[in-house]
Amino acid sequence: MMQTTKHGWVEVITGVMFSGKSEELIRRARRALIAGRRVQLFKSILDDRYGGQFRISSHDGRQIDAEPISHSKQIEEKVLVDSEVVAIDEAQFLDDGICEVVQALADAGKRVILVGTDMDFRGRPFGPMGSLLARADEIDKLNAICVVCGDPATRNQRLIDGKPAPADAPVIFVGGSESYEARCRSCHDVPVTNST
Ligand code: ADP
Ligand code: ZN
């Protein structure tokens, strides 16, 4: 968490929804700005909740400006040569090319902060997150609180009309507390369907 190296570095903040990933990203980005570092923040254009496409927002209302991107190549194009810190939120929605882009940024001496939920609502690796975690120099996996039993929550429970979503529901569905809950392994509920 205390990144002091002057060389390139990749850190991942991951975990279930509501676990405080965005809060932690905003905290790290603000500290880098206080340190006088040149910081660029990006987020997947798919997340237009809360503060909209141009802000990274946490569930408790904290916000910071960010550039929306729909493809990993756009990050490569938009990163300025003299940027020292590059932060990317909602990385689970990005294409697999993000792995190469991140490697190249770190090889160029930049500190890269990646944020994303590591499991989809079925409990499987979400998008490029598994590969990003394998390539990271440092990982922080955060827990939320299970809304059913109060234990540490590590799973994303998707709800449709208040009921657990079936396993064959689409992986990407952007929503907030009306569609998702943080739950522990034992309270997590994904009904199996014929197609799974
Ligand atoms: P993430 O980016 O991981 O979705 P945020 O940083 O946006 O998380 O929000 C974390 C905040 O969400 C917590 O500080 C707390 O105020 C709130 N919160 C709401 N529901 C929960 C929950 N079930 N467990 C923990 N925090 C929760
Ligand atoms: Zn539970």
JSON list of C-alpha atoms and ligand atoms in Angstrom, two decimals:
[
{"chain": "A", "resi": 1, "resn": "MET", "atom": "CA", "xyz": [0.00, 0.00, 0.00]},
{"chain": "A", "resi": 2, "resn": "MET", "atom": "CA", "xyz": [2.94, 2.32, 0.60]},
{"chain": "A", "resi": 3, "resn": "GLN", "atom": "CA", "xyz": [4.31, 2.55, -2.90]},
{"chain": "A", "resi": 4, "resn": "THR", "atom": "CA", "xyz": [7.62, 4.41, -2.85]},
{"chain": "A", "resi": 5, "resn": "THR", "atom": "CA", "xyz": [9.53, 2.98, -5.79]},
{"chain": "A", "resi": 6, "resn": "LYS", "atom": "CA", "xyz": [10.69, 5.32, -8.54]},
{"chain": "A", "resi": 7, "resn": "HIS", "atom": "CA", "xyz": [10.36, 2.51, -11.08]},
{"chain": "A", "resi": 8, "resn": "GLY", "atom": "CA", "xyz": [7.22, 1.21, -12.76]},
{"chain": "A", "resi": 9, "resn": "TRP", "atom": "CA", "xyz": [4.74, -0.56, -10.53]},
{"chain": "A", "resi": 10, "resn": "VAL", "atom": "CA", "xyz": [1.33, -2.19, -10.86]},
{"chain": "A", "resi": 11, "resn": "GLU", "atom": "CA", "xyz": [-1.06, -2.31, -7.90]},
{"chain": "A", "resi": 12, "resn": "VAL", "atom": "CA", "xyz": [-4.56, -3.76, -7.92]},
{"chain": "A", "resi": 13, "resn": "ILE", "atom": "CA", "xyz": [-7.39, -2.87, -5.55]},
{"chain": "A", "resi": 14, "resn": "THR", "atom": "CA", "xyz": [-10.01, -5.59, -5.84]},
{"chain": "A", "resi": 15, "resn": "GLY", "atom": "CA", "xyz": [-12.89, -7.25, -4.02]},
{"chain": "A", "resi": 16, "resn": "VAL", "atom": "CA", "xyz": [-16.66, -7.35, -3.95]},
{"chain": "A", "resi": 17, "resn": "MET", "atom": "CA", "xyz": [-18.94, -4.37, -4.62]},
{"chain": "A", "resi": 18, "resn": "PHE", "atom": "CA", "xyz": [-19.33, -2.03, -1.61]},
{"chain": "A", "resi": 19, "resn": "SER", "atom": "CA", "xyz": [-15.94, -3.16, -0.23]},
{"chain": "A", "resi": 20, "resn": "GLY", "atom": "CA", "xyz": [-14.42, 0.32, -0.48]},
{"chain": "A", "resi": 21, "resn": "LYS", "atom": "CA", "xyz": [-12.38, -0.01, -3.69]},
{"chain": "A", "resi": 22, "resn": "SER", "atom": "CA", "xyz": [-13.40, 3.40, -5.03]},
{"chain": "A", "resi": 23, "resn": "GLU", "atom": "CA", "xyz": [-12.82, 5.02, -1.62]},
{"chain": "A", "resi": 24, "resn": "GLU", "atom": "CA", "xyz": [-9.32, 3.53, -1.57]},
{"chain": "A", "resi": 25, "resn": "LEU", "atom": "CA", "xyz": [-8.62, 4.61, -5.16]},
{"chain": "A", "resi": 26, "resn": "ILE", "atom": "CA", "xyz": [-9.74, 8.17, -4.40]},
{"chain": "A", "resi": 27, "resn": "ARG", "atom": "CA", "xyz": [-7.54, 8.17, -1.27]},
{"chain": "A", "resi": 28, "resn": "ARG", "atom": "CA", "xyz": [-4.46, 6.98, -3.19]},
{"chain": "A", "resi": 29, "resn": "ALA", "atom": "CA", "xyz": [-5.08, 9.40, -6.07]},
{"chain": "A", "resi": 30, "resn": "ARG", "atom": "CA", "xyz": [-5.47, 12.36, -3.67]},
{"chain": "A", "resi": 31, "resn": "ARG", "atom": "CA", "xyz": [-2.27, 11.43, -1.84]},
{"chain": "A", "resi": 32, "resn": "ALA", "atom": "CA", "xyz": [-0.39, 11.21, -5.15]},
{"chain": "A", "resi": 33, "resn": "LEU", "atom": "CA", "xyz": [-1.69, 14.67, -6.07]},
{"chain": "A", "resi": 34, "resn": "ILE", "atom": "CA", "xyz": [-0.64, 16.03, -2.65]},
{"chain": "A", "resi": 35, "resn": "ALA", "atom": "CA", "xyz": [2.81, 14.57, -3.34]},
{"chain": "A", "resi": 36, "resn": "GLY", "atom": "CA", "xyz": [2.90, 16.64, -6.53]},
{"chain": "A", "resi": 37, "resn": "ARG", "atom": "CA", "xyz": [2.71, 13.65, -8.86]},
{"chain": "A", "resi": 38, "resn": "ARG", "atom": "CA", "xyz": [1.13, 13.99, -12.28]},
{"chain": "A", "resi": 39, "resn": "VAL", "atom": "CA", "xyz": [-1.95, 11.75, -12.09]},
{"chain": "A", "resi": 40, "resn": "GLN", "atom": "CA", "xyz": [-4.38, 10.59, -14.79]},
{"chain": "A", "resi": 41, "resn": "LEU", "atom": "CA", "xyz": [-7.58, 8.76, -13.91]},
{"chain": "A", "resi": 42, "resn": "PHE", "atom": "CA", "xyz": [-9.68, 6.63, -16.26]},
{"chain": "A", "resi": 43, "resn": "LYS", "atom": "CA", "xyz": [-12.83, 4.60, -15.86]},
{"chain": "A", "resi": 44, "resn": "SER", "atom": "CA", "xyz": [-14.85, 2.30, -18.08]},
{"chain": "A", "resi": 45, "resn": "ILE", "atom": "CA", "xyz": [-17.55, 4.19, -19.93]},
{"chain": "A", "resi": 46, "resn": "LEU", "atom": "CA", "xyz": [-19.97, 1.40, -18.95]},
{"chain": "A", "resi": 47, "resn": "ASP", "atom": "CA", "xyz": [-20.15, 2.76, -15.42]},
{"chain": "A", "resi": 48, "resn": "ASP", "atom": "CA", "xyz": [-22.36, 5.85, -15.59]},
{"chain": "A", "resi": 49, "resn": "ARG", "atom": "CA", "xyz": [-23.81, 5.48, -12.09]},
{"chain": "A", "resi": 50, "resn": "TYR", "atom": "CA", "xyz": [-23.68, 8.10, -9.34]},
{"chain": "A", "resi": 51, "resn": "GLY", "atom": "CA", "xyz": [-21.39, 10.95, -10.48]},
{"chain": "A", "resi": 52, "resn": "GLY", "atom": "CA", "xyz": [-21.70, 10.01, -14.20]},
{"chain": "A", "resi": 53, "resn": "GLN", "atom": "CA", "xyz": [-19.09, 9.04, -16.78]},
{"chain": "A", "resi": 54, "resn": "PHE", "atom": "CA", "xyz": [-16.58, 11.77, -15.90]},
{"chain": "A", "resi": 55, "resn": "ARG", "atom": "CA", "xyz": [-16.24, 11.05, -12.17]},
{"chain": "A", "resi": 56, "resn": "ILE", "atom": "CA", "xyz": [-15.11, 8.14, -10.03]},
{"chain": "A", "resi": 57, "resn": "SER", "atom": "CA", "xyz": [-17.61, 7.95, -7.17]},
{"chain": "A", "resi": 58, "resn": "SER", "atom": "CA", "xyz": [-17.73, 5.84, -4.04]},
{"chain": "A", "resi": 59, "resn": "HIS", "atom": "CA", "xyz": [-20.96, 4.58, -2.48]},
{"chain": "A", "resi": 60, "resn": "ASP", "atom": "CA", "xyz": [-20.50, 7.06, 0.37]},
{"chain": "A", "resi": 61, "resn": "GLY", "atom": "CA", "xyz": [-20.44, 10.04, -2.01]},
{"chain": "A", "resi": 62, "resn": "ARG", "atom": "CA", "xyz": [-16.72, 10.84, -2.48]},
{"chain": "A", "resi": 63, "resn": "GLN", "atom": "CA", "xyz": [-15.80, 11.76, -6.05]},
{"chain": "A", "resi": 64, "resn": "ILE", "atom": "CA", "xyz": [-12.82, 12.58, -8.26]},
{"chain": "A", "resi": 65, "resn": "ASP", "atom": "CA", "xyz": [-12.66, 13.52, -11.97]},
{"chain": "A", "resi": 66, "resn": "ALA", "atom": "CA", "xyz": [-11.84, 10.76, -14.49]},
{"chain": "A", "resi": 67, "resn": "GLU", "atom": "CA", "xyz": [-11.73, 10.29, -18.25]},
{"chain": "A", "resi": 68, "resn": "PRO", "atom": "CA", "xyz": [-14.22, 7.71, -19.62]},
{"chain": "A", "resi": 69, "resn": "ILE", "atom": "CA", "xyz": [-12.77, 5.02, -21.92]},
{"chain": "A", "resi": 70, "resn": "SER", "atom": "CA", "xyz": [-14.41, 2.12, -23.74]},
{"chain": "A", "resi": 71, "resn": "HIS", "atom": "CA", "xyz": [-11.29, 0.22, -24.88]},
{"chain": "A", "resi": 72, "resn": "SER", "atom": "CA", "xyz": [-7.82, -0.40, -23.46]},
{"chain": "A", "resi": 73, "resn": "LYS", "atom": "CA", "xyz": [-6.21, 1.19, -26.56]},
{"chain": "A", "resi": 74, "resn": "GLN", "atom": "CA", "xyz": [-7.75, 4.53, -25.57]},
{"chain": "A", "resi": 75, "resn": "ILE", "atom": "CA", "xyz": [-5.74, 4.50, -22.35]},
{"chain": "A", "resi": 76, "resn": "GLU", "atom": "CA", "xyz": [-2.54, 4.00, -24.37]},
{"chain": "A", "resi": 77, "resn": "GLU", "atom": "CA", "xyz": [-3.52, 6.94, -26.59]},
{"chain": "A", "resi": 78, "resn": "LYS", "atom": "CA", "xyz": [-4.54, 9.28, -23.76]},
{"chain": "A", "resi": 79, "resn": "VAL", "atom": "CA", "xyz": [-1.70, 8.72, -21.29]},
{"chain": "A", "resi": 80, "resn": "LEU", "atom": "CA", "xyz": [0.71, 11.66, -21.41]},
{"chain": "A", "resi": 81, "resn": "VAL", "atom": "CA", "xyz": [4.44, 11.00, -21.56]},
{"chain": "A", "resi": 82, "resn": "ASP", "atom": "CA", "xyz": [5.05, 12.85, -18.29]},
{"chain": "A", "resi": 83, "resn": "SER", "atom": "CA", "xyz": [2.21, 11.23, -16.30]},
{"chain": "A", "resi": 84, "resn": "GLU", "atom": "CA", "xyz": [3.58, 9.48, -13.24]},
{"chain": "A", "resi": 85, "resn": "VAL", "atom": "CA", "xyz": [0.46, 7.78, -11.89]},
{"chain": "A", "resi": 86, "resn": "VAL", "atom": "CA", "xyz": [-2.23, 6.15, -14.05]},
{"chain": "A", "resi": 87, "resn": "ALA", "atom": "CA", "xyz": [-5.37, 4.92, -12.28]},
{"chain": "A", "resi": 88, "resn": "ILE", "atom": "CA", "xyz": [-8.06, 2.82, -13.97]},
{"chain": "A", "resi": 89, "resn": "ASP", "atom": "CA", "xyz": [-11.43, 2.12, -12.31]},
{"chain": "A", "resi": 90, "resn": "GLU", "atom": "CA", "xyz": [-13.96, -0.58, -13.24]},
{"chain": "A", "resi": 91, "resn": "ALA", "atom": "CA", "xyz": [-11.19, -2.57, -14.98]},
{"chain": "A", "resi": 92, "resn": "GLN", "atom": "CA", "xyz": [-13.36, -5.72, -15.01]},
{"chain": "A", "resi": 93, "resn": "PHE", "atom": "CA", "xyz": [-15.35, -4.20, -17.88]},
{"chain": "A", "resi": 94, "resn": "LEU", "atom": "CA", "xyz": [-12.29, -3.74, -20.10]},
{"chain": "A", "resi": 95, "resn": "ASP", "atom": "CA", "xyz": [-10.96, -5.97, -22.90]},
{"chain": "A", "resi": 96, "resn": "ASP", "atom": "CA", "xyz": [-8.02, -8.36, -22.42]},
{"chain": "A", "resi": 97, "resn": "GLY", "atom": "CA", "xyz": [-5.71, -5.84, -24.15]},
{"chain": "A", "resi": 98, "resn": "ILE", "atom": "CA", "xyz": [-5.60, -3.95, -20.85]},
{"chain": "A", "resi": 99, "resn": "CYS", "atom": "CA", "xyz": [-2.95, -6.45, -19.64]},
{"chain": "A", "resi": 100, "resn": "GLU", "atom": "CA", "xyz": [-0.46, -5.39, -22.32]},
{"chain": "A", "resi": 101, "resn": "VAL", "atom": "CA", "xyz": [-1.27, -1.71, -21.90]},
{"chain": "A", "resi": 102, "resn": "VAL", "atom": "CA", "xyz": [-0.64, -1.92, -18.17]},
{"chain": "A", "resi": 103, "resn": "GLN", "atom": "CA", "xyz": [2.65, -3.80, -18.67]},
{"chain": "A", "resi": 104, "resn": "ALA", "atom": "CA", "xyz": [3.82, -1.13, -21.14]},
{"chain": "A", "resi": 105, "resn": "LEU", "atom": "CA", "xyz": [2.91, 1.72, -18.77]},
{"chain": "A", "resi": 106, "resn": "ALA", "atom": "CA", "xyz": [4.77, 0.09, -15.87]},
{"chain": "A", "resi": 107, "resn": "ASP", "atom": "CA", "xyz": [7.75, -0.67, -18.13]},
{"chain": "A", "resi": 108, "resn": "ALA", "atom": "CA", "xyz": [7.78, 3.03, -18.99]},
{"chain": "A", "resi": 109, "resn": "GLY", "atom": "CA", "xyz": [8.22, 3.80, -15.27]},
{"chain": "A", "resi": 110, "resn": "LYS", "atom": "CA", "xyz": [4.66, 4.70, -14.33]},
{"chain": "A", "resi": 111, "resn": "ARG", "atom": "CA", "xyz": [2.75, 3.68, -11.22]},
{"chain": "A", "resi": 112, "resn": "VAL", "atom": "CA", "xyz": [-0.44, 1.97, -12.38]},
{"chain": "A", "resi": 113, "resn": "ILE", "atom": "CA", "xyz": [-3.38, 1.59, -9.99]},
{"chain": "A", "resi": 114, "resn": "LEU", "atom": "CA", "xyz": [-6.05, -0.82, -11.23]},
{"chain": "A", "resi": 115, "resn": "VAL", "atom": "CA", "xyz": [-9.43, -1.15, -9.56]},
{"chain": "A", "resi": 116, "resn": "GLY", "atom": "CA", "xyz": [-12.07, -3.74, -10.30]},
{"chain": "A", "resi": 117, "resn": "THR", "atom": "CA", "xyz": [-14.28, -6.41, -8.86]},
{"chain": "A", "resi": 118, "resn": "ASP", "atom": "CA", "xyz": [-12.54, -9.76, -9.33]},
{"chain": "A", "resi": 119, "resn": "MET", "atom": "CA", "xyz": [-15.61, -12.04, -9.42]},
{"chain": "A", "resi": 120, "resn": "ASP", "atom": "CA", "xyz": [-18.76, -11.79, -11.48]},
{"chain": "A", "resi": 121, "resn": "PHE", "atom": "CA", "xyz": [-22.16, -12.42, -9.85]},
{"chain": "A", "resi": 122, "resn": "ARG", "atom": "CA", "xyz": [-21.66, -16.19, -10.28]},
{"chain": "A", "resi": 123, "resn": "GLY", "atom": "CA", "xyz": [-18.34, -16.11, -8.40]},
{"chain": "A", "resi": 124, "resn": "ARG", "atom": "CA", "xyz": [-16.18, -16.60, -11.52]},
{"chain": "A", "resi": 125, "resn": "PRO", "atom": "CA", "xyz": [-13.22, -14.44, -12.60]},
{"chain": "A", "resi": 126, "resn": "PHE", "atom": "CA", "xyz": [-14.55, -11.21, -14.11]},
{"chain": "A", "resi": 127, "resn": "GLY", "atom": "CA", "xyz": [-13.15, -10.17, -17.52]},
{"chain": "A", "resi": 128, "resn": "PRO", "atom": "CA", "xyz": [-9.40, -9.46, -17.49]},
{"chain": "A", "resi": 129, "resn": "MET", "atom": "CA", "xyz": [-9.17, -9.26, -13.67]},
{"chain": "A", "resi": 130, "resn": "GLY", "atom": "CA", "xyz": [-7.60, -12.71, -13.21]},
{"chain": "A", "resi": 131, "resn": "SER", "atom": "CA", "xyz": [-4.77, -11.92, -15.64]},
{"chain": "A", "resi": 132, "resn": "LEU", "atom": "CA", "xyz": [-4.29, -8.46, -14.15]},
{"chain": "A", "resi": 133, "resn": "LEU", "atom": "CA", "xyz": [-4.01, -9.91, -10.64]},
{"chain": "A", "resi": 134, "resn": "ALA", "atom": "CA", "xyz": [-1.38, -12.39, -11.85]},
{"chain": "A", "resi": 135, "resn": "ARG", "atom": "CA", "xyz": [0.71, -9.56, -13.32]},
{"chain": "A", "resi": 136, "resn": "ALA", "atom": "CA", "xyz": [0.41, -7.17, -10.37]},
{"chain": "A", "resi": 137, "resn": "ASP", "atom": "CA", "xyz": [3.27, -6.18, -8.08]},
{"chain": "A", "resi": 138, "resn": "GLU", "atom": "CA", "xyz": [0.84, -5.64, -5.21]},
{"chain": "A", "resi": 139, "resn": "ILE", "atom": "CA", "xyz": [-2.77, -6.65, -4.54]},
{"chain": "A", "resi": 140, "resn": "ASP", "atom": "CA", "xyz": [-5.25, -5.48, -1.93]},
{"chain": "A", "resi": 141, "resn": "LYS", "atom": "CA", "xyz": [-8.41, -7.56, -1.81]},
{"chain": "A", "resi": 142, "resn": "LEU", "atom": "CA", "xyz": [-11.08, -5.83, 0.24]},
{"chain": "A", "resi": 143, "resn": "ASN", "atom": "CA", "xyz": [-14.17, -7.32, 1.90]},
{"chain": "A", "resi": 144, "resn": "ALA", "atom": "CA", "xyz": [-17.58, -5.76, 2.42]},
{"chain": "A", "resi": 145, "resn": "ILE", "atom": "CA", "xyz": [-20.17, -6.79, 5.01]},
{"chain": "A", "resi": 146, "resn": "CYS", "atom": "CA", "xyz": [-22.63, -9.55, 4.11]},
{"chain": "A", "resi": 147, "resn": "VAL", "atom": "CA", "xyz": [-26.06, -7.90, 4.15]},
{"chain": "A", "resi": 148, "resn": "VAL", "atom": "CA", "xyz": [-27.67, -11.20, 5.21]},
{"chain": "A", "resi": 149, "resn": "CYS", "atom": "CA", "xyz": [-25.51, -12.38, 8.15]},
{"chain": "A", "resi": 150, "resn": "GLY", "atom": "CA", "xyz": [-22.98, -9.63, 8.91]},
{"chain": "A", "resi": 151, "resn": "ASP", "atom": "CA", "xyz": [-19.88, -11.74, 8.16]},
{"chain": "A", "resi": 152, "resn": "PRO", "atom": "CA", "xyz": [-17.16, -10.49, 5.78]},
{"chain": "A", "resi": 153, "resn": "ALA", "atom": "CA", "xyz": [-18.58, -10.50, 2.23]},
{"chain": "A", "resi": 154, "resn": "THR", "atom": "CA", "xyz": [-16.56, -11.61, -0.78]},
{"chain": "A", "resi": 155, "resn": "ARG", "atom": "CA", "xyz": [-19.34, -12.29, -3.35]},
{"chain": "A", "resi": 156, "resn": "ASN", "atom": "CA", "xyz": [-21.50, -10.11, -5.58]},
{"chain": "A", "resi": 157, "resn": "GLN", "atom": "CA", "xyz": [-25.15, -11.14, -5.29]},
{"chain": "A", "resi": 158, "resn": "ARG", "atom": "CA", "xyz": [-27.15, -9.98, -8.28]},
{"chain": "A", "resi": 159, "resn": "LEU", "atom": "CA", "xyz": [-30.87, -9.57, -7.75]},
{"chain": "A", "resi": 160, "resn": "ILE", "atom": "CA", "xyz": [-33.63, -9.35, -10.35]},
{"chain": "A", "resi": 161, "resn": "ASP", "atom": "CA", "xyz": [-36.89, -8.09, -8.88]},
{"chain": "A", "resi": 162, "resn": "GLY", "atom": "CA", "xyz": [-35.47, -8.90, -5.45]},
{"chain": "A", "resi": 163, "resn": "LYS", "atom": "CA", "xyz": [-34.67, -12.53, -6.35]},
{"chain": "A", "resi": 164, "resn": "PRO", "atom": "CA", "xyz": [-31.24, -14.13, -7.06]},
{"chain": "A", "resi": 165, "resn": "ALA", "atom": "CA", "xyz": [-30.33, -13.82, -10.76]},
{"chain": "A", "resi": 166, "resn": "PRO", "atom": "CA", "xyz": [-30.00, -17.17, -12.59]},
{"chain": "A", "resi": 167, "resn": "ALA", "atom": "CA", "xyz": [-26.51, -18.34, -13.58]},
{"chain": "A", "resi": 168, "resn": "ASP", "atom": "CA", "xyz": [-27.20, -17.71, -17.30]},
{"chain": "A", "resi": 169, "resn": "ALA", "atom": "CA", "xyz": [-28.02, -14.02, -16.81]},
{"chain": "A", "resi": 170, "resn": "PRO", "atom": "CA", "xyz": [-25.59, -11.73, -18.70]},
{"chain": "A", "resi": 171, "resn": "VAL", "atom": "CA", "xyz": [-22.28, -11.18, -16.91]},
{"chain": "A", "resi": 172, "resn": "ILE", "atom": "CA", "xyz": [-22.24, -7.43, -17.45]},
{"chain": "A", "resi": 173, "resn": "PHE", "atom": "CA", "xyz": [-25.13, -5.57, -15.90]},
{"chain": "A", "resi": 174, "resn": "VAL", "atom": "CA", "xyz": [-24.29, -2.21, -14.36]},
{"chain": "A", "resi": 175, "resn": "GLY", "atom": "CA", "xyz": [-26.32, -1.52, -11.24]},
{"chain": "A", "resi": 176, "resn": "GLY", "atom": "CA", "xyz": [-26.21, -0.33, -7.64]},
{"chain": "A", "resi": 177, "resn": "SER", "atom": "CA", "xyz": [-27.81, -1.51, -4.41]},
{"chain": "A", "resi": 178, "resn": "GLU", "atom": "CA", "xyz": [-31.14, -2.18, -6.19]},
{"chain": "A", "resi": 179, "resn": "SER", "atom": "CA", "xyz": [-29.44, -4.90, -8.29]},
{"chain": "A", "resi": 180, "resn": "TYR", "atom": "CA", "xyz": [-26.47, -6.04, -6.20]},
{"chain": "A", "resi": 181, "resn": "GLU", "atom": "CA", "xyz": [-25.72, -7.00, -2.62]},
{"chain": "A", "resi": 182, "resn": "ALA", "atom": "CA", "xyz": [-22.47, -7.93, -0.91]},
{"chain": "A", "resi": 183, "resn": "ARG", "atom": "CA", "xyz": [-22.73, -11.44, 0.53]},
{"chain": "A", "resi": 184, "resn": "CYS", "atom": "CA", "xyz": [-20.50, -14.05, 2.14]},
{"chain": "A", "resi": 185, "resn": "ARG", "atom": "CA", "xyz": [-19.82, -17.42, 0.48]},
{"chain": "A", "resi": 186, "resn": "SER", "atom": "CA", "xyz": [-22.59, -19.17, 2.40]},
{"chain": "A", "resi": 187, "resn": "CYS", "atom": "CA", "xyz": [-25.30, -16.52, 1.80]},
{"chain": "A", "resi": 188, "resn": "HIS", "atom": "CA", "xyz": [-24.38, -16.13, -1.90]},
{"chain": "A", "resi": 189, "resn": "ASP", "atom": "CA", "xyz": [-27.17, -17.57, -4.06]},
{"chain": "A", "resi": 190, "resn": "VAL", "atom": "CA", "xyz": [-26.97, -18.27, -7.81]},
{"chain": "A", "resi": 191, "resn": "PRO", "atom": "CA", "xyz": [-29.69, -20.67, -9.00]},
{"chain": "A", "resi": 192, "resn": "VAL", "atom": "CA", "xyz": [-28.30, -23.16, -11.53]},
{"chain": "A", "resi": 193, "resn": "THR", "atom": "CA", "xyz": [-30.09, -23.22, -14.87]},
{"chain": "A", "resi": 194, "resn": "ASN", "atom": "CA", "xyz": [-30.23, -25.89, -17.59]},
{"chain": "A", "resi": 195, "resn": "SER", "atom": "CA", "xyz": [-27.75, -24.03, -19.77]},
{"chain": "A", "resi": 196, "resn": "THR", "atom": "CA", "xyz": [-24.96, -23.99, -17.14]},
{"chain": "B", "resi": 1, "resn": "ADP", "atom": "P1", "xyz": [-16.69, -0.30, -4.12]},
{"chain": "B", "resi": 1, "resn": "ADP", "atom": "O1", "xyz": [-15.91, 0.66, -5.01]},
{"chain": "B", "resi": 1, "resn": "ADP", "atom": "O2", "xyz": [-15.86, -1.46, -3.67]},
{"chain": "B", "resi": 1, "resn": "ADP", "atom": "O3", "xyz": [-18.01, -0.72, -4.72]},
{"chain": "B", "resi": 1, "resn": "ADP", "atom": "P2", "xyz": [-17.18, 2.05, -2.51]},
{"chain": "B", "resi": 1, "resn": "ADP", "atom": "O4", "xyz": [-15.84, 2.63, -2.19]},
{"chain": "B", "resi": 1, "resn": "ADP", "atom": "O5", "xyz": [-17.95, 2.68, -3.64]},
{"chain": "B", "resi": 1, "resn": "ADP", "atom": "O6", "xyz": [-17.04, 0.47, -2.76]},
{"chain": "B", "resi": 1, "resn": "ADP", "atom": "O7", "xyz": [-18.15, 2.10, -1.25]},
{"chain": "B", "resi": 1, "resn": "ADP", "atom": "C1", "xyz": [-17.76, 1.63, 0.04]},
{"chain": "B", "resi": 1, "resn": "ADP", "atom": "C2", "xyz": [-18.80, 2.16, 1.05]},
{"chain": "B", "resi": 1, "resn": "ADP", "atom": "O8", "xyz": [-20.05, 1.54, 0.78]},
{"chain": "B", "resi": 1, "resn": "ADP", "atom": "C3", "xyz": [-18.52, 1.82, 2.49]},
{"chain": "B", "resi": 1, "resn": "ADP", "atom": "O9", "xyz": [-17.61, 2.73, 3.09]},
{"chain": "B", "resi": 1, "resn": "ADP", "atom": "C4", "xyz": [-19.90, 1.94, 3.13]},
{"chain": "B", "resi": 1, "resn": "ADP", "atom": "O10", "xyz": [-20.17, 3.29, 3.48]},
{"chain": "B", "resi": 1, "resn": "ADP", "atom": "C5", "xyz": [-20.84, 1.60, 1.97]},
{"chain": "B", "resi": 1, "resn": "ADP", "atom": "N1", "xyz": [-21.53, 0.30, 2.06]},
{"chain": "B", "resi": 1, "resn": "ADP", "atom": "C6", "xyz": [-22.79, 0.07, 1.62]},
{"chain": "B", "resi": 1, "resn": "ADP", "atom": "N2", "xyz": [-23.12, -1.24, 1.78]},
{"chain": "B", "resi": 1, "resn": "ADP", "atom": "C7", "xyz": [-22.05, -1.87, 2.33]},
{"chain": "B", "resi": 1, "resn": "ADP", "atom": "C8", "xyz": [-21.77, -3.24, 2.72]},
{"chain": "B", "resi": 1, "resn": "ADP", "atom": "N3", "xyz": [-22.66, -4.22, 2.57]},
{"chain": "B", "resi": 1, "resn": "ADP", "atom": "N4", "xyz": [-20.56, -3.49, 3.24]},
{"chain": "B", "resi": 1, "resn": "ADP", "atom": "C9", "xyz": [-19.64, -2.51, 3.40]},
{"chain": "B", "resi": 1, "resn": "ADP", "atom": "N5", "xyz": [-19.85, -1.22, 3.06]},
{"chain": "B", "resi": 1, "resn": "ADP", "atom": "C10", "xyz": [-21.03, -0.89, 2.52]},
{"chain": "B", "resi": 2, "resn": "ZN", "atom": "ZN", "xyz": [-23.59, -14.11, 4.99]}
]
